PDB file of C-alpha atoms in Angstrom:
ATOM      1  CA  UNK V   1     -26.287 -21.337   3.686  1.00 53.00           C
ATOM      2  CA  UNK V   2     -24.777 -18.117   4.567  1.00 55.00           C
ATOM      3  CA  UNK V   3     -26.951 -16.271   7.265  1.00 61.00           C
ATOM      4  CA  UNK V   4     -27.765 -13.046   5.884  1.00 60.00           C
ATOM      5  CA  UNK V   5     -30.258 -11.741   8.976  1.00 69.00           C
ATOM      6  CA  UNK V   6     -27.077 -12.233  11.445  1.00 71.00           C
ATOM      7  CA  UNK V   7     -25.043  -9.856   8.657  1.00 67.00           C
ATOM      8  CA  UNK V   8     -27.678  -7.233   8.934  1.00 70.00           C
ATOM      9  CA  UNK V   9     -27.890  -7.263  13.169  1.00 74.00           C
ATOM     10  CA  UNK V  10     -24.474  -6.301  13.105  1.00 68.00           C
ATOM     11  CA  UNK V  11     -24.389  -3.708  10.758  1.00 70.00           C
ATOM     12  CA  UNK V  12     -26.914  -1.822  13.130  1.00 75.00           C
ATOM     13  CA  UNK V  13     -24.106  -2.213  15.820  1.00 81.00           C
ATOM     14  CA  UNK V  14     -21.418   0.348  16.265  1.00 81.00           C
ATOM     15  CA  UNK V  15     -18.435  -2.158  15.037  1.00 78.00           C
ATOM     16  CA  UNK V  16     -21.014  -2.593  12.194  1.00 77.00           C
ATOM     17  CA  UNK V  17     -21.054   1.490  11.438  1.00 83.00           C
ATOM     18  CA  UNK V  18     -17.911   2.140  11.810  1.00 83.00           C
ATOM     19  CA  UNK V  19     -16.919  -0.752   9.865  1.00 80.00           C
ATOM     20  CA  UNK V  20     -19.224   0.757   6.751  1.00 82.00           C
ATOM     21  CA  UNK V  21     -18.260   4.339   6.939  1.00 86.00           C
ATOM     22  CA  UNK V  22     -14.258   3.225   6.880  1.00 83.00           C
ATOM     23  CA  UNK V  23     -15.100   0.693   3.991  1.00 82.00           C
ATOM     24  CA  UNK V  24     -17.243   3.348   2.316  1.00 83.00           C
ATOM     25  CA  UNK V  25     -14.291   5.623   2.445  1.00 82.00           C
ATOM     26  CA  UNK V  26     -11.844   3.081   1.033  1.00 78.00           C
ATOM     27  CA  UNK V  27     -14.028   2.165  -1.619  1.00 79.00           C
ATOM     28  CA  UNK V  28     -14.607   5.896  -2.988  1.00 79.00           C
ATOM     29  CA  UNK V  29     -10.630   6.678  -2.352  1.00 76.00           C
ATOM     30  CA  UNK V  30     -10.279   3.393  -4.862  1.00 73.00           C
ATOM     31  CA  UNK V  31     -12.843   4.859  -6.876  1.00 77.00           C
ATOM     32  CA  UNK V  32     -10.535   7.757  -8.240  1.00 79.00           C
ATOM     33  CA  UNK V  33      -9.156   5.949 -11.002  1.00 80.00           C
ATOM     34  CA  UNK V  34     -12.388   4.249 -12.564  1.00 80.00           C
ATOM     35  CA  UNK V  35     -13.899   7.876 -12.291  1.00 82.00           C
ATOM     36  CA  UNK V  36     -11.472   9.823 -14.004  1.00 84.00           C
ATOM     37  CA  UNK V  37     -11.491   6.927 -16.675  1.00 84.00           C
ATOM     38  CA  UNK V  38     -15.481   7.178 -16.987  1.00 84.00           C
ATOM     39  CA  UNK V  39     -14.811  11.513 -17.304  1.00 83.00           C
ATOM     40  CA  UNK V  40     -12.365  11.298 -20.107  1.00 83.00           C
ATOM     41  CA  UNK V  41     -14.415   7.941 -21.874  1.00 84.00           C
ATOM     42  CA  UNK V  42     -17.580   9.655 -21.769  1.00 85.00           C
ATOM     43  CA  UNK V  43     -16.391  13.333 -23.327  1.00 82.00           C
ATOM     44  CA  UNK V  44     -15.848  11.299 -26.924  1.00 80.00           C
ATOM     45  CA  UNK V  45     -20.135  11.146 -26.931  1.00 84.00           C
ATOM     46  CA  UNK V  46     -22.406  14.180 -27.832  1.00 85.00           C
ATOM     47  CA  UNK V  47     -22.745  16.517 -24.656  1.00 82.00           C
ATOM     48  CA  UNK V  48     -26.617  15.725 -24.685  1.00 85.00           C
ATOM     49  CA  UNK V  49     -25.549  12.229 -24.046  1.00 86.00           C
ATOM     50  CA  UNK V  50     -22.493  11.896 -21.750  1.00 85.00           C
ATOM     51  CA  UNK V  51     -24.458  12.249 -18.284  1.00 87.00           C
ATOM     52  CA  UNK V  52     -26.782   9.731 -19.432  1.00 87.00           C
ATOM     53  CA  UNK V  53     -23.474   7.261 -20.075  1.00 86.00           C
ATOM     54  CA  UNK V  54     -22.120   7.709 -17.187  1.00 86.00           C
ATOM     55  CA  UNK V  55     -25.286   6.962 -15.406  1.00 86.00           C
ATOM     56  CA  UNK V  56     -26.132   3.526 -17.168  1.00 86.00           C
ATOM     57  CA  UNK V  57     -22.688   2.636 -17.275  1.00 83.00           C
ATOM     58  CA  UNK V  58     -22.395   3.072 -13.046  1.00 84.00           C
ATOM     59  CA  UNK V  59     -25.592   1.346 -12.548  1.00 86.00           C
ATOM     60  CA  UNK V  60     -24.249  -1.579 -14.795  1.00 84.00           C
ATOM     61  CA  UNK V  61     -21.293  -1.658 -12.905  1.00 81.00           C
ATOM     62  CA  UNK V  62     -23.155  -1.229  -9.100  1.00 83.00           C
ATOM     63  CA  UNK V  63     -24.619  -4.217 -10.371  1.00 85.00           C
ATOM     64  CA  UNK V  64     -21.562  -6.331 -11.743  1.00 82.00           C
ATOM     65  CA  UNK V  65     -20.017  -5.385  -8.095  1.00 80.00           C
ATOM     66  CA  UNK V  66     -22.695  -6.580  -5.891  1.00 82.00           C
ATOM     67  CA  UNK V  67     -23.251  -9.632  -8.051  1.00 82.00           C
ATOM     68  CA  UNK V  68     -18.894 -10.472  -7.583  1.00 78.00           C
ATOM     69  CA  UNK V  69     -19.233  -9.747  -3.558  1.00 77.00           C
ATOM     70  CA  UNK V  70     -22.079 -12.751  -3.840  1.00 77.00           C
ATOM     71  CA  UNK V  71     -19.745 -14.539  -5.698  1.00 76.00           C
ATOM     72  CA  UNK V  72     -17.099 -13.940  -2.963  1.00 68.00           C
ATOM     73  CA  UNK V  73     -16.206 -17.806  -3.658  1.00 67.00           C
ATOM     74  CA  UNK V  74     -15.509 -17.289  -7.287  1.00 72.00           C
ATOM     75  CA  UNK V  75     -13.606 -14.372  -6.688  1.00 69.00           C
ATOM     76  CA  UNK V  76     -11.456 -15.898  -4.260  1.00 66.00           C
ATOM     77  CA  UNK V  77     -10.399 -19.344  -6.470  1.00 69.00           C
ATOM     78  CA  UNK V  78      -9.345 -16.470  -9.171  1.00 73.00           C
ATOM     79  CA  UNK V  79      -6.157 -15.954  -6.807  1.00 77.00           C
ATOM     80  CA  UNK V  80      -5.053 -19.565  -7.618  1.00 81.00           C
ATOM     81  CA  UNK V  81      -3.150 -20.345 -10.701  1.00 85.00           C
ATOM     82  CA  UNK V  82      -4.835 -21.519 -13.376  1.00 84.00           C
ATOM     83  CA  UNK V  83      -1.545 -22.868 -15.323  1.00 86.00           C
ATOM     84  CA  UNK V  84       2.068 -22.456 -15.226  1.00 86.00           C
ATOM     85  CA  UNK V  85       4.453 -20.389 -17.345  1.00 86.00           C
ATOM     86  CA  UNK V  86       7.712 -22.540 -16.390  1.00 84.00           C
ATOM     87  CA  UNK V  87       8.093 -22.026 -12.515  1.00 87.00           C
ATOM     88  CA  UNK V  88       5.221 -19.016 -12.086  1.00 88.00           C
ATOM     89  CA  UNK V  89       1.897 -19.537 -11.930  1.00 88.00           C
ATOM     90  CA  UNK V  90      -1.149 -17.546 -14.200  1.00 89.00           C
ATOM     91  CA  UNK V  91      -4.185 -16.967 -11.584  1.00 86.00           C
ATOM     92  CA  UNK V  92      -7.604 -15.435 -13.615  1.00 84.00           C
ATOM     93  CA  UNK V  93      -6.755 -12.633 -11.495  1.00 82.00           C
ATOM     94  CA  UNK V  94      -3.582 -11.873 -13.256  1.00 86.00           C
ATOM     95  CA  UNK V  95      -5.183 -12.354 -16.490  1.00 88.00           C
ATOM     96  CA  UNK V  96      -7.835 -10.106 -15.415  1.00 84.00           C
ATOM     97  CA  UNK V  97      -5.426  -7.342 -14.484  1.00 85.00           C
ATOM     98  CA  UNK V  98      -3.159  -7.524 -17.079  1.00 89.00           C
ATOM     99  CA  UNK V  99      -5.612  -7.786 -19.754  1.00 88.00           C
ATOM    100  CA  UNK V 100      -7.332  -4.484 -17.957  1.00 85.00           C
ATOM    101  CA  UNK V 101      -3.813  -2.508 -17.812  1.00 87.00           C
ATOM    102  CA  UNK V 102      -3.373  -3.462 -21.530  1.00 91.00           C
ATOM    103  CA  UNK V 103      -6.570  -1.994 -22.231  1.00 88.00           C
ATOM    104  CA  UNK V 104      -5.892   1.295 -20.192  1.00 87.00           C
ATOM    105  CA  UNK V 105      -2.477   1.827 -21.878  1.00 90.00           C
ATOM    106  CA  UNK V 106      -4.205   1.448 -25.365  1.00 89.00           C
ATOM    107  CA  UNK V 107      -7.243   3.865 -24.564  1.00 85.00           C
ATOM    108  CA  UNK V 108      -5.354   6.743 -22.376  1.00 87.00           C
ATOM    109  CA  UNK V 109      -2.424   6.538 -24.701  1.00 89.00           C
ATOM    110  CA  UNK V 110      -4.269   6.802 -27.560  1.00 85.00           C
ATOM    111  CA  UNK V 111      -6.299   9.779 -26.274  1.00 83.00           C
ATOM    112  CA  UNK V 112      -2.941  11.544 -25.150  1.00 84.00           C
ATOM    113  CA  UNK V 113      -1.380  11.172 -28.598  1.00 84.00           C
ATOM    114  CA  UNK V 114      -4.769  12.586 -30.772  1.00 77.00           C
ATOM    115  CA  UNK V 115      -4.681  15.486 -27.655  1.00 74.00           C
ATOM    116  CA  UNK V 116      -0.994  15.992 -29.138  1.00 74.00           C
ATOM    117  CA  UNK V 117      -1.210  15.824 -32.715  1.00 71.00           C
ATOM    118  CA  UNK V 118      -4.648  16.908 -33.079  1.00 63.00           C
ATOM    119  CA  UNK V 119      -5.041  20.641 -33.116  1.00 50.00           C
ATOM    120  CA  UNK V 120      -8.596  21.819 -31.029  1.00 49.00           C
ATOM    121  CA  UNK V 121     -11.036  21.864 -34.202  1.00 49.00           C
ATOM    122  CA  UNK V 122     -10.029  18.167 -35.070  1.00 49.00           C
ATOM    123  CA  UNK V 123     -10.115  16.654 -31.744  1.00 47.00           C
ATOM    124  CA  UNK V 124     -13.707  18.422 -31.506  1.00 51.00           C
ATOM    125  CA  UNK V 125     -14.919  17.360 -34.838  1.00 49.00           C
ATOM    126  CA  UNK V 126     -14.214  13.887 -33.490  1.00 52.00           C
ATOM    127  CA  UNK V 127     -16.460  14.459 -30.594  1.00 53.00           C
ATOM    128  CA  UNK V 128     -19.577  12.003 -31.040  1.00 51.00           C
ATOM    129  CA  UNK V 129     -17.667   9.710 -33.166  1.00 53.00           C
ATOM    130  CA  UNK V 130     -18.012   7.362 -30.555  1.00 66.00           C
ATOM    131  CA  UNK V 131     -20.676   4.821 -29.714  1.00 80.00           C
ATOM    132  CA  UNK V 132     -23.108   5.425 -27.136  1.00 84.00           C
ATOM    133  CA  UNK V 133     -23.110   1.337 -26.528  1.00 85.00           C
ATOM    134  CA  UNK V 134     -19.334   1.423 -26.835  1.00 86.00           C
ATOM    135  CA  UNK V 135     -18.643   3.867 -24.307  1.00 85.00           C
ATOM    136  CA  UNK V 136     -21.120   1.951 -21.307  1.00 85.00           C
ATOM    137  CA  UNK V 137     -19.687  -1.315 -22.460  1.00 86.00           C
ATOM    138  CA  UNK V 138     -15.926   0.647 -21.970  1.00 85.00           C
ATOM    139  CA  UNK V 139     -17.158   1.892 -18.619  1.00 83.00           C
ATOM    140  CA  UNK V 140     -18.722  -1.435 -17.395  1.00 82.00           C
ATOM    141  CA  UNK V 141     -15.558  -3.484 -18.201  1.00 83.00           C
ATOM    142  CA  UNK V 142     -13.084  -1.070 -17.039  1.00 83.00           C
ATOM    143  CA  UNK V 143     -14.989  -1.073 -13.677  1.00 80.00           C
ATOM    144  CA  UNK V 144     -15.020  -4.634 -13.722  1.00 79.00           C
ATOM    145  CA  UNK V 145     -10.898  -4.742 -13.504  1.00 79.00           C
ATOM    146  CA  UNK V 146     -10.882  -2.292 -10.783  1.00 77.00           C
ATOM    147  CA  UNK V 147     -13.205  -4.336  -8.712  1.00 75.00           C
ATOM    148  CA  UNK V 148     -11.051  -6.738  -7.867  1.00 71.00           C
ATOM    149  CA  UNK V 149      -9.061  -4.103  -5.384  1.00 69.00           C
ATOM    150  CA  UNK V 150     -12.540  -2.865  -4.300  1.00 70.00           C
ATOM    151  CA  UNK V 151     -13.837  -6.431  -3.523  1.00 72.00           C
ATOM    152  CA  UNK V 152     -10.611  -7.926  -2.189  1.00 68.00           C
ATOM    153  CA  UNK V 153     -10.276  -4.190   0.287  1.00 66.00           C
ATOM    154  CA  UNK V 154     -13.881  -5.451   1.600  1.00 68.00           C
ATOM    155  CA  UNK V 155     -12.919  -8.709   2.336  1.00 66.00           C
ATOM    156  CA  UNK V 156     -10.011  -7.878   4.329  1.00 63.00           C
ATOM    157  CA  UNK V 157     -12.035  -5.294   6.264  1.00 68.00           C
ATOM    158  CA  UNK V 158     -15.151  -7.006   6.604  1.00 68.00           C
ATOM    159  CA  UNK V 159     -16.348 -10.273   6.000  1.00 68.00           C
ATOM    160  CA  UNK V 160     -20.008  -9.054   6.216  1.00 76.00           C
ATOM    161  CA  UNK V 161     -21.935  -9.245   3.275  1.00 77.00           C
ATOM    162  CA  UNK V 162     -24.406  -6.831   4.260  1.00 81.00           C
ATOM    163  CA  UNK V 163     -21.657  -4.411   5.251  1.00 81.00           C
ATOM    164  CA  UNK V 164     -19.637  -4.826   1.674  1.00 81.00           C
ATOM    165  CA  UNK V 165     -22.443  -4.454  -0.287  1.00 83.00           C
ATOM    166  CA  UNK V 166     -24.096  -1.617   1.240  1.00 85.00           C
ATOM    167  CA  UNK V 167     -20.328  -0.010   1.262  1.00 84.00           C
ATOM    168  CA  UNK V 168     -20.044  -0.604  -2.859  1.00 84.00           C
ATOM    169  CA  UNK V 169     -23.725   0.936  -2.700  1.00 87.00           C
ATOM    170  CA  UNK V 170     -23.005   4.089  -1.090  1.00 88.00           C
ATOM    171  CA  UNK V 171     -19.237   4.762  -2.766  1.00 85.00           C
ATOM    172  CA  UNK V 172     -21.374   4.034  -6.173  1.00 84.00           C
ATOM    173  CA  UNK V 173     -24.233   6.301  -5.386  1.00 87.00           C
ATOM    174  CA  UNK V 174     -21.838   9.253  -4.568  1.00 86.00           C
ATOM    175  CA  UNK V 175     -19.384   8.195  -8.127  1.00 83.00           C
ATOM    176  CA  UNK V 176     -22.864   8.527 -10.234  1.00 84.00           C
ATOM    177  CA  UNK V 177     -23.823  11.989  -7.907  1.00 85.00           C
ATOM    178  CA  UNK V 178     -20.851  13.715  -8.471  1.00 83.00           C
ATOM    179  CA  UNK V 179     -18.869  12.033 -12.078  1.00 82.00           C
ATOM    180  CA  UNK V 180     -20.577  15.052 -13.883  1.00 83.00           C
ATOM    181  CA  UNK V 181     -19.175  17.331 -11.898  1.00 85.00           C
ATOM    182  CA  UNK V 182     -15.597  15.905 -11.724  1.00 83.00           C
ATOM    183  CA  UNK V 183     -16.073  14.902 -15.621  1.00 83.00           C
ATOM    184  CA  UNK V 184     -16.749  19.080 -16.276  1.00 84.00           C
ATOM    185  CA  UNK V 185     -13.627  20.254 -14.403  1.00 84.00           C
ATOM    186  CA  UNK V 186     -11.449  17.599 -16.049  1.00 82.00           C
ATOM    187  CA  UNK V 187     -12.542  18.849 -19.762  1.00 78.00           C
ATOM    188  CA  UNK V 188     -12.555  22.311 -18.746  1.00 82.00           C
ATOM    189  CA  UNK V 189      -9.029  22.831 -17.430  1.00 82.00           C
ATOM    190  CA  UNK V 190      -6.406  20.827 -20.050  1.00 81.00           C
ATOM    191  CA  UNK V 191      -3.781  20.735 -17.883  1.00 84.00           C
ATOM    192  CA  UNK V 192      -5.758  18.868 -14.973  1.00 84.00           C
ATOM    193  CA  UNK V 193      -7.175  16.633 -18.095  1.00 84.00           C
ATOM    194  CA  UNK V 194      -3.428  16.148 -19.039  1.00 85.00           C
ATOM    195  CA  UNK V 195      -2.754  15.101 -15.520  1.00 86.00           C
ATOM    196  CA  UNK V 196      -5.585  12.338 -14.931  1.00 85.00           C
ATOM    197  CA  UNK V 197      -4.230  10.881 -18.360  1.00 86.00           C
ATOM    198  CA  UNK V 198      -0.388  10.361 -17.029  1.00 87.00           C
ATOM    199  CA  UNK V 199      -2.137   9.612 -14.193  1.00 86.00           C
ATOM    200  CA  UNK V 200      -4.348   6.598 -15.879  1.00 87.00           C
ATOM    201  CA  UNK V 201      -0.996   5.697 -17.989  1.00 88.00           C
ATOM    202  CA  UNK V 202       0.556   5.011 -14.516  1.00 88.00           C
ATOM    203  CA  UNK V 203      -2.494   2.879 -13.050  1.00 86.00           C
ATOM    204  CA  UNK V 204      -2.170   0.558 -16.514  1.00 87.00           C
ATOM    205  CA  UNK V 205       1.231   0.150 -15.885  1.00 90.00           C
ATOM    206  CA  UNK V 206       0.230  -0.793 -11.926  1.00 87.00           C
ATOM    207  CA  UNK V 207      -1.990  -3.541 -12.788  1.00 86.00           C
ATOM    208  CA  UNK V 208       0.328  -4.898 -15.297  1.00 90.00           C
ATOM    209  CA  UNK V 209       3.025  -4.680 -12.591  1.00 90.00           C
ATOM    210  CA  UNK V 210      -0.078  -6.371 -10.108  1.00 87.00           C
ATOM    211  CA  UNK V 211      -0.250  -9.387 -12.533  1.00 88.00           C
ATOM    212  CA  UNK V 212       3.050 -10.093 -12.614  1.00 90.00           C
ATOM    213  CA  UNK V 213       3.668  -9.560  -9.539  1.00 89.00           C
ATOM    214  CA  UNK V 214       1.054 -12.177  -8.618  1.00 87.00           C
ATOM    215  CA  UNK V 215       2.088 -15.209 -10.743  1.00 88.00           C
ATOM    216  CA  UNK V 216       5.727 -13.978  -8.778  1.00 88.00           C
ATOM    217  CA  UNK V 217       3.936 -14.626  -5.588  1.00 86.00           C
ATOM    218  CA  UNK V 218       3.431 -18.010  -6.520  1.00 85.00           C
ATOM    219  CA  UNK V 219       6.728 -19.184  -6.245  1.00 86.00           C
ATOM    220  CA  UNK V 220       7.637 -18.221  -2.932  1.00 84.00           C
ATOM    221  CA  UNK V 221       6.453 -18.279   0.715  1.00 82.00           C
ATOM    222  CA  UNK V 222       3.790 -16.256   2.422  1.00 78.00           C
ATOM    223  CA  UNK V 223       6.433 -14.171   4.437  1.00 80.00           C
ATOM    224  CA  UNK V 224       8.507 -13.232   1.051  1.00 82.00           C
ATOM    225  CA  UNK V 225       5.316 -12.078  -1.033  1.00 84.00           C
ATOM    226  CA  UNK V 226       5.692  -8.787  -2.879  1.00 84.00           C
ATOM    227  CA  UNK V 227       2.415  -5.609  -2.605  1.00 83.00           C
ATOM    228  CA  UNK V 228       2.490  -3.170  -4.801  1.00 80.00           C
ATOM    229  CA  UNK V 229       1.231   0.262  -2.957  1.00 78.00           C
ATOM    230  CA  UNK V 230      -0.856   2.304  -4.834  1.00 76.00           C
ATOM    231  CA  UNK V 231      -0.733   4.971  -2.407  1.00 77.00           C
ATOM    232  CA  UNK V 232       2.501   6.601  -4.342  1.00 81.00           C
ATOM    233  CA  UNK V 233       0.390   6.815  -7.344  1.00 80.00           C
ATOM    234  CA  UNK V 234      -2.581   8.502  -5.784  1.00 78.00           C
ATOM    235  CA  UNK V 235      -0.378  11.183  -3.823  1.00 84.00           C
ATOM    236  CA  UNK V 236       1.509  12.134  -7.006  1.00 83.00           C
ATOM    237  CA  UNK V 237      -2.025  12.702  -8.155  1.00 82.00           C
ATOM    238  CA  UNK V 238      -3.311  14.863  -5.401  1.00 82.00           C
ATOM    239  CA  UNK V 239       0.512  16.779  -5.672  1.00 88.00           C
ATOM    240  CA  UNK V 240       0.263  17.654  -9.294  1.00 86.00           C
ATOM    241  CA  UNK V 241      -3.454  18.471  -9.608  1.00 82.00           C
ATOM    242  CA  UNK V 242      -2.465  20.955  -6.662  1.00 85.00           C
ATOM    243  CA  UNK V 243       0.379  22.071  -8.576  1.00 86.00           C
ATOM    244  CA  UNK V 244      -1.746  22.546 -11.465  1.00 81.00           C
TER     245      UNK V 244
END
C-alpha cells in the first residue's frame, strides 16, 4: 500500500516546495489550451449562466484529475498498445488523443466558420441555444484529453502523490479564479477570439499528430522515439496575441 504520510513529510521539505511551485507552474502553462476552450464553449450559454458553467465544469474536472493521478497505474498501462494496425501499435492513449483532437477540430472549426458566415445579429441570436448540461459535459471531457499531458508532466517531475495532487489543486483553483476574466477579454476583442480559435485548430491537429506519433513509437527503439514540442504552438500564441 502506497505510503501516503511519507508523501506529505516531504512536501513540507524544501525539495518538496520547490518541487510543487515548478509543477504548479507547468500545470497552469498546460492549462492554456483547456481554458481558452472552456472561454469560447461557455459564451454559446445565456450570460447569467456562463460563470456558473465554467465553475461546475472545473470542479468536475479537479475531480476527474485527482481521481486519474490515484489511478497513476491505469494511466500508465494506457501507453501500451492495445492492438495492432499492421506493424504499429493502438495504445488507449492514442485513442484518447485522437478521439479528443477530432473533437476539437469539429467544435473550433465549426465555431470559426458560423463566426465567418454568420453576420453579428445571427451569431447572437444563437447565443443560449446551447445546453447548460452540454456545455459542462463539453468542458469535463475536453479536460479529460488534456490531462493526460498534465498527469504524465507530474509523473516525470514528481512521483509524489501528495505533491501532484496538491499541484492539479492549486493550477485548478487559479483556472476557476481567473476563466471569467480571460473568458471576457477573449469575447470582447474578436481578433484575440480569432486567435485562440487558430490557436485551438492547431492543438487538435497536435494531439492527432500525438496519437500517431505514439502507435509510431511502437515500432522502434527507446533512443529513436519521436516528441512532439508543444512549446512552438504556445509561443506563436503569446507572439500573435501580442501582435494583436
Amino acid at each position: 500500500m502506497h505510503d501516503y504520510g511519507q508523501d506529505f513529510q516531504h512536501l513540507i521539505t524544501l525539495p518538496g516546495i520547490i518541487s510543487l511551485l515548478t509543477l504548479s507552474v507547468l500545470e497552469i502553462v498546460l492549462g492554456i489550451d483547456n481554458i481558452i476552450f472552456i472561454s469560447i464553449i461557455a459564451d454559446r450559454l445565456p450570460k447569467i449562466n456562463q460563470q456558473k458553467a465554467r465553475r461546475i465544469g472545473l470542479v468536475l474536472a479537479l475531480v476527474v484529475r485527482c481521481a486519474l493521478l490515484f489511478s497513476i497505474n491505469w494511466i500508465t498501462s494506457l501507453i501500451e498498445p492495445l492492438f495492432h494496425l499492421g506493424i504499429y501499435g493502438v495504445s488507449g492513449r492514442a485513442i484518447i488523443l485522437f478521439a479528443g483532437g477530432i473533437f476539437l477540430l469539429y467544435k473550433t472549426w465549426k465555431e470559426i466558420s458560423e463566426k465567418i458566415h454568420c453576420v453579428d445579429n445571427e451569431i447572437n441570436s444563437k447565443k443560449g441555444s446551447a445546453t447548460f448540461r452540454s456545455v459542462v459535459i463539453q468542458i469535463v471531457l475536453i479536460d479529460i484529453v488534456f490531462s493526460f499531458d498534465s498527469i504524465l508532466t507530474a509523473v516525470a517531475i514528481s512521483n509524489n502523490i501528495i505533491i501532484m495532487v496538491s499541484a492539479v489543486i492549486i493550477s485548478m483553483m487559479l483556472m476557476i479564479l481567473f476563466s471569467g476574466v480571460v473568458a471576457e477579454f477573449i469575447n470582447r476583442n474578436p481578433g484575440i477570439k480569432m486567435i485562440a480559435l487558430t490557436f485551438l485548430l492547431a492543438i487538435g491537429g497536435i494531439l492527432l499528430a500525438e496519437a500517431i506519433i505514439d502507435s509510431y513509437n511502437t515500432t522502434v527503439t527507446e533512443g529513436h522515439k519521436v516528441e512532439l514540442n508543444k512549446n512552438y504552438a504556445y509561443v506563436a500564441l503569446a507572439f500573435a496575441m501580442l501582435i494583436e
